[in-house]
Amino acid sequence: MTKKLLILSCLLISMHFCFAQKTNAEKEVNDSVSKLISLMINPDSLGLDKLLLNNLSYGHSSGKVQTKQEFMHSLLSGESDFLDINLTDQSVIIQNKTALVRHTLNAKTNDKNVPGNVKLYILLIWSKEKSGWKLLGRQAIKVL
């Protein structure tokens, strides 16, 4: 009986530890998403450089795919200008050092000084690096 209680206790402690790790990792990923959104509204080259991997693949709903440098340039130059971004229905899946984040993005834009609104389904791919979660990929599709 004591042996069974000991085994059960070990299992419960292990499950608690695993859940706590997952919760912490999800919080870190969510924090990285928040940083990205903040940097898309108020672009900062140093902040973007720290958050994006060099081999970033940033896909737009139009089919256009940008590199890290192209994406940063579009934000910093005002070519892509987000005034407000609201995310809904966010889900996070973490597998080892990769996180998939899905959400719906509603944004007010002013691209090339032309006001607009966009509603997109987004998939973000994050990679866990020594310095934290970094964006590896993004793909958007228009909400029909």
mmCIF file of C-alpha atoms in Angstrom:
data_model
loop_
_atom_site.group_PDB
_atom_site.id
_atom_site.type_symbol
_atom_site.label_atom_id
_atom_site.label_comp_id
_atom_site.label_asym_id
_atom_site.label_seq_id
_atom_site.Cartn_x
_atom_site.Cartn_y
_atom_site.Cartn_z
ATOM 1 C CA MET A 1 0.000 0.000 0.000
ATOM 2 C CA THR A 2 2.808 2.420 0.861
ATOM 3 C CA LYS A 3 4.561 1.610 -2.395
ATOM 4 C CA LYS A 4 1.384 2.422 -4.372
ATOM 5 C CA LEU A 5 0.995 5.748 -2.549
ATOM 6 C CA LEU A 6 4.613 6.610 -3.256
ATOM 7 C CA ILE A 7 4.203 5.826 -6.966
ATOM 8 C CA LEU A 8 0.974 7.828 -7.135
ATOM 9 C CA SER A 9 2.628 10.773 -5.378
ATOM 10 C CA CYS A 10 5.553 10.700 -7.816
ATOM 11 C CA LEU A 11 3.159 10.634 -10.781
ATOM 12 C CA LEU A 12 1.166 13.569 -9.451
ATOM 13 C CA ILE A 13 4.302 15.613 -8.802
ATOM 14 C CA SER A 14 5.611 14.801 -12.304
ATOM 15 C CA MET A 15 2.316 15.812 -13.889
ATOM 16 C CA HIS A 16 2.292 19.063 -11.927
ATOM 17 C CA PHE A 17 5.884 19.815 -12.995
ATOM 18 C CA CYS A 18 5.111 19.101 -16.681
ATOM 19 C CA PHE A 19 1.982 21.267 -16.570
ATOM 20 C CA ALA A 20 3.917 24.113 -14.934
ATOM 21 C CA GLN A 21 6.616 23.907 -17.624
ATOM 22 C CA LYS A 22 4.019 23.960 -20.402
ATOM 23 C CA THR A 23 2.198 26.876 -18.817
ATOM 24 C CA ASN A 24 5.473 28.813 -18.495
ATOM 25 C CA ALA A 25 6.441 28.064 -22.109
ATOM 26 C CA GLU A 26 3.003 29.166 -23.329
ATOM 27 C CA LYS A 27 3.348 32.396 -21.337
ATOM 28 C CA GLU A 28 6.753 33.019 -22.936
ATOM 29 C CA VAL A 29 5.333 32.406 -26.422
ATOM 30 C CA ASN A 30 2.348 34.675 -25.731
ATOM 31 C CA ASP A 31 4.754 37.352 -24.483
ATOM 32 C CA SER A 32 6.739 37.048 -27.728
ATOM 33 C CA VAL A 33 3.542 37.425 -29.771
ATOM 34 C CA SER A 34 2.705 40.553 -27.764
ATOM 35 C CA LYS A 35 6.194 41.949 -28.425
ATOM 36 C CA LEU A 36 5.761 41.288 -32.151
ATOM 37 C CA ILE A 37 2.401 43.065 -32.240
ATOM 38 C CA SER A 38 3.835 46.022 -30.317
ATOM 39 C CA LEU A 39 6.765 46.235 -32.742
ATOM 40 C CA MET A 40 4.420 46.065 -35.735
ATOM 41 C CA ILE A 41 2.545 49.112 -34.382
ATOM 42 C CA ASN A 42 5.673 50.957 -33.181
ATOM 43 C CA PRO A 43 8.561 49.554 -35.241
ATOM 44 C CA ASP A 44 12.019 49.583 -33.726
ATOM 45 C CA SER A 45 14.906 48.084 -35.711
ATOM 46 C CA LEU A 46 16.754 46.772 -32.644
ATOM 47 C CA GLY A 47 13.622 45.199 -31.156
ATOM 48 C CA LEU A 48 12.638 43.601 -34.475
ATOM 49 C CA ASP A 49 16.168 42.313 -35.034
ATOM 50 C CA LYS A 50 16.153 40.604 -31.622
ATOM 51 C CA LEU A 51 12.733 38.992 -32.141
ATOM 52 C CA LEU A 52 13.088 37.743 -35.738
ATOM 53 C CA LEU A 53 15.303 34.918 -36.929
ATOM 54 C CA ASN A 54 17.621 35.693 -39.847
ATOM 55 C CA ASN A 55 15.920 33.058 -42.026
ATOM 56 C CA LEU A 56 12.409 34.424 -41.381
ATOM 57 C CA SER A 57 9.752 33.614 -43.972
ATOM 58 C CA TYR A 58 6.963 36.205 -43.617
ATOM 59 C CA GLY A 59 3.978 35.349 -45.814
ATOM 60 C CA HIS A 60 1.195 37.800 -46.612
ATOM 61 C CA SER A 61 -2.399 36.999 -47.570
ATOM 62 C CA SER A 62 -1.628 38.337 -51.055
ATOM 63 C CA GLY A 63 0.913 35.559 -51.598
ATOM 64 C CA LYS A 64 3.907 37.861 -51.162
ATOM 65 C CA VAL A 65 6.680 36.369 -49.001
ATOM 66 C CA GLN A 66 9.277 38.562 -47.340
ATOM 67 C CA THR A 67 12.659 37.911 -45.774
ATOM 68 C CA LYS A 68 13.570 39.345 -42.383
ATOM 69 C CA GLN A 69 15.203 42.359 -44.009
ATOM 70 C CA GLU A 70 12.239 42.996 -46.325
ATOM 71 C CA PHE A 71 9.717 42.691 -43.485
ATOM 72 C CA MET A 72 11.709 45.030 -41.248
ATOM 73 C CA HIS A 73 12.101 47.554 -44.075
ATOM 74 C CA SER A 74 8.356 47.546 -44.817
ATOM 75 C CA LEU A 75 7.569 48.347 -41.171
ATOM 76 C CA LEU A 76 10.372 50.851 -40.600
ATOM 77 C CA SER A 77 9.694 52.741 -43.864
ATOM 78 C CA GLY A 78 5.932 52.997 -43.282
ATOM 79 C CA GLU A 79 5.188 50.944 -46.392
ATOM 80 C CA SER A 80 3.343 48.662 -43.990
ATOM 81 C CA ASP A 81 1.833 50.823 -41.257
ATOM 82 C CA PHE A 82 -0.285 49.290 -38.495
ATOM 83 C CA LEU A 83 -2.206 51.788 -36.371
ATOM 84 C CA ASP A 84 -3.991 49.230 -34.199
ATOM 85 C CA ILE A 85 -3.959 45.432 -33.983
ATOM 86 C CA ASN A 86 -6.430 43.261 -32.114
ATOM 87 C CA LEU A 87 -5.925 39.494 -31.818
ATOM 88 C CA THR A 88 -8.703 37.023 -31.050
ATOM 89 C CA ASP A 89 -9.120 33.241 -30.856
ATOM 90 C CA GLN A 90 -5.437 32.642 -30.134
ATOM 91 C CA SER A 91 -4.205 29.087 -29.629
ATOM 92 C CA VAL A 92 -0.682 27.868 -28.899
ATOM 93 C CA ILE A 93 0.780 24.425 -29.591
ATOM 94 C CA ILE A 94 4.290 23.730 -28.330
ATOM 95 C CA GLN A 95 6.345 20.760 -29.518
ATOM 96 C CA ASN A 96 9.873 20.644 -28.140
ATOM 97 C CA LYS A 97 11.500 23.911 -29.284
ATOM 98 C CA THR A 98 8.810 24.890 -31.810
ATOM 99 C CA ALA A 99 5.581 26.731 -31.153
ATOM 100 C CA LEU A 100 2.659 27.174 -33.526
ATOM 101 C CA VAL A 101 0.415 30.129 -32.792
ATOM 102 C CA ARG A 102 -2.891 30.685 -34.577
ATOM 103 C CA HIS A 103 -5.110 33.711 -34.178
ATOM 104 C CA THR A 104 -7.401 36.096 -35.997
ATOM 105 C CA LEU A 105 -5.881 39.515 -36.599
ATOM 106 C CA ASN A 106 -8.070 42.606 -36.961
ATOM 107 C CA ALA A 107 -6.084 45.724 -37.770
ATOM 108 C CA LYS A 108 -6.385 49.334 -38.789
ATOM 109 C CA THR A 109 -3.703 50.191 -41.307
ATOM 110 C CA ASN A 110 -2.323 53.220 -43.099
ATOM 111 C CA ASP A 111 -0.132 51.527 -45.720
ATOM 112 C CA LYS A 112 1.510 54.145 -47.956
ATOM 113 C CA ASN A 113 -0.819 56.713 -46.333
ATOM 114 C CA VAL A 114 -3.947 54.823 -47.455
ATOM 115 C CA PRO A 115 -6.273 54.040 -44.503
ATOM 116 C CA GLY A 116 -7.594 50.499 -44.374
ATOM 117 C CA ASN A 117 -8.827 47.599 -42.281
ATOM 118 C CA VAL A 118 -7.714 43.992 -42.488
ATOM 119 C CA LYS A 119 -9.034 40.785 -40.989
ATOM 120 C CA LEU A 120 -6.719 37.812 -41.362
ATOM 121 C CA TYR A 121 -6.174 34.319 -40.047
ATOM 122 C CA ILE A 122 -2.546 34.068 -38.980
ATOM 123 C CA LEU A 123 -0.163 31.176 -38.345
ATOM 124 C CA LEU A 124 3.069 32.092 -36.556
ATOM 125 C CA ILE A 125 5.964 29.663 -36.167
ATOM 126 C CA TRP A 126 8.275 30.344 -33.244
ATOM 127 C CA SER A 127 11.615 28.702 -32.434
ATOM 128 C CA LYS A 128 13.015 28.468 -28.904
ATOM 129 C CA GLU A 129 16.535 29.876 -28.973
ATOM 130 C CA LYS A 130 18.991 30.545 -26.131
ATOM 131 C CA SER A 131 17.781 34.142 -25.922
ATOM 132 C CA GLY A 132 14.065 33.265 -26.029
ATOM 133 C CA TRP A 133 11.314 32.598 -28.582
ATOM 134 C CA LYS A 134 12.116 33.966 -32.053
ATOM 135 C CA LEU A 135 9.824 34.238 -35.072
ATOM 136 C CA LEU A 136 10.741 31.805 -37.844
ATOM 137 C CA GLY A 137 7.652 31.973 -40.035
ATOM 138 C CA ARG A 138 4.326 33.661 -40.563
ATOM 139 C CA GLN A 139 1.521 32.988 -43.000
ATOM 140 C CA ALA A 140 -1.714 34.934 -43.387
ATOM 141 C CA ILE A 141 -4.933 34.227 -45.235
ATOM 142 C CA LYS A 142 -7.879 36.536 -45.727
ATOM 143 C CA VAL A 143 -11.010 35.875 -43.724
ATOM 144 C CA LEU A 144 -13.785 35.310 -46.247
#
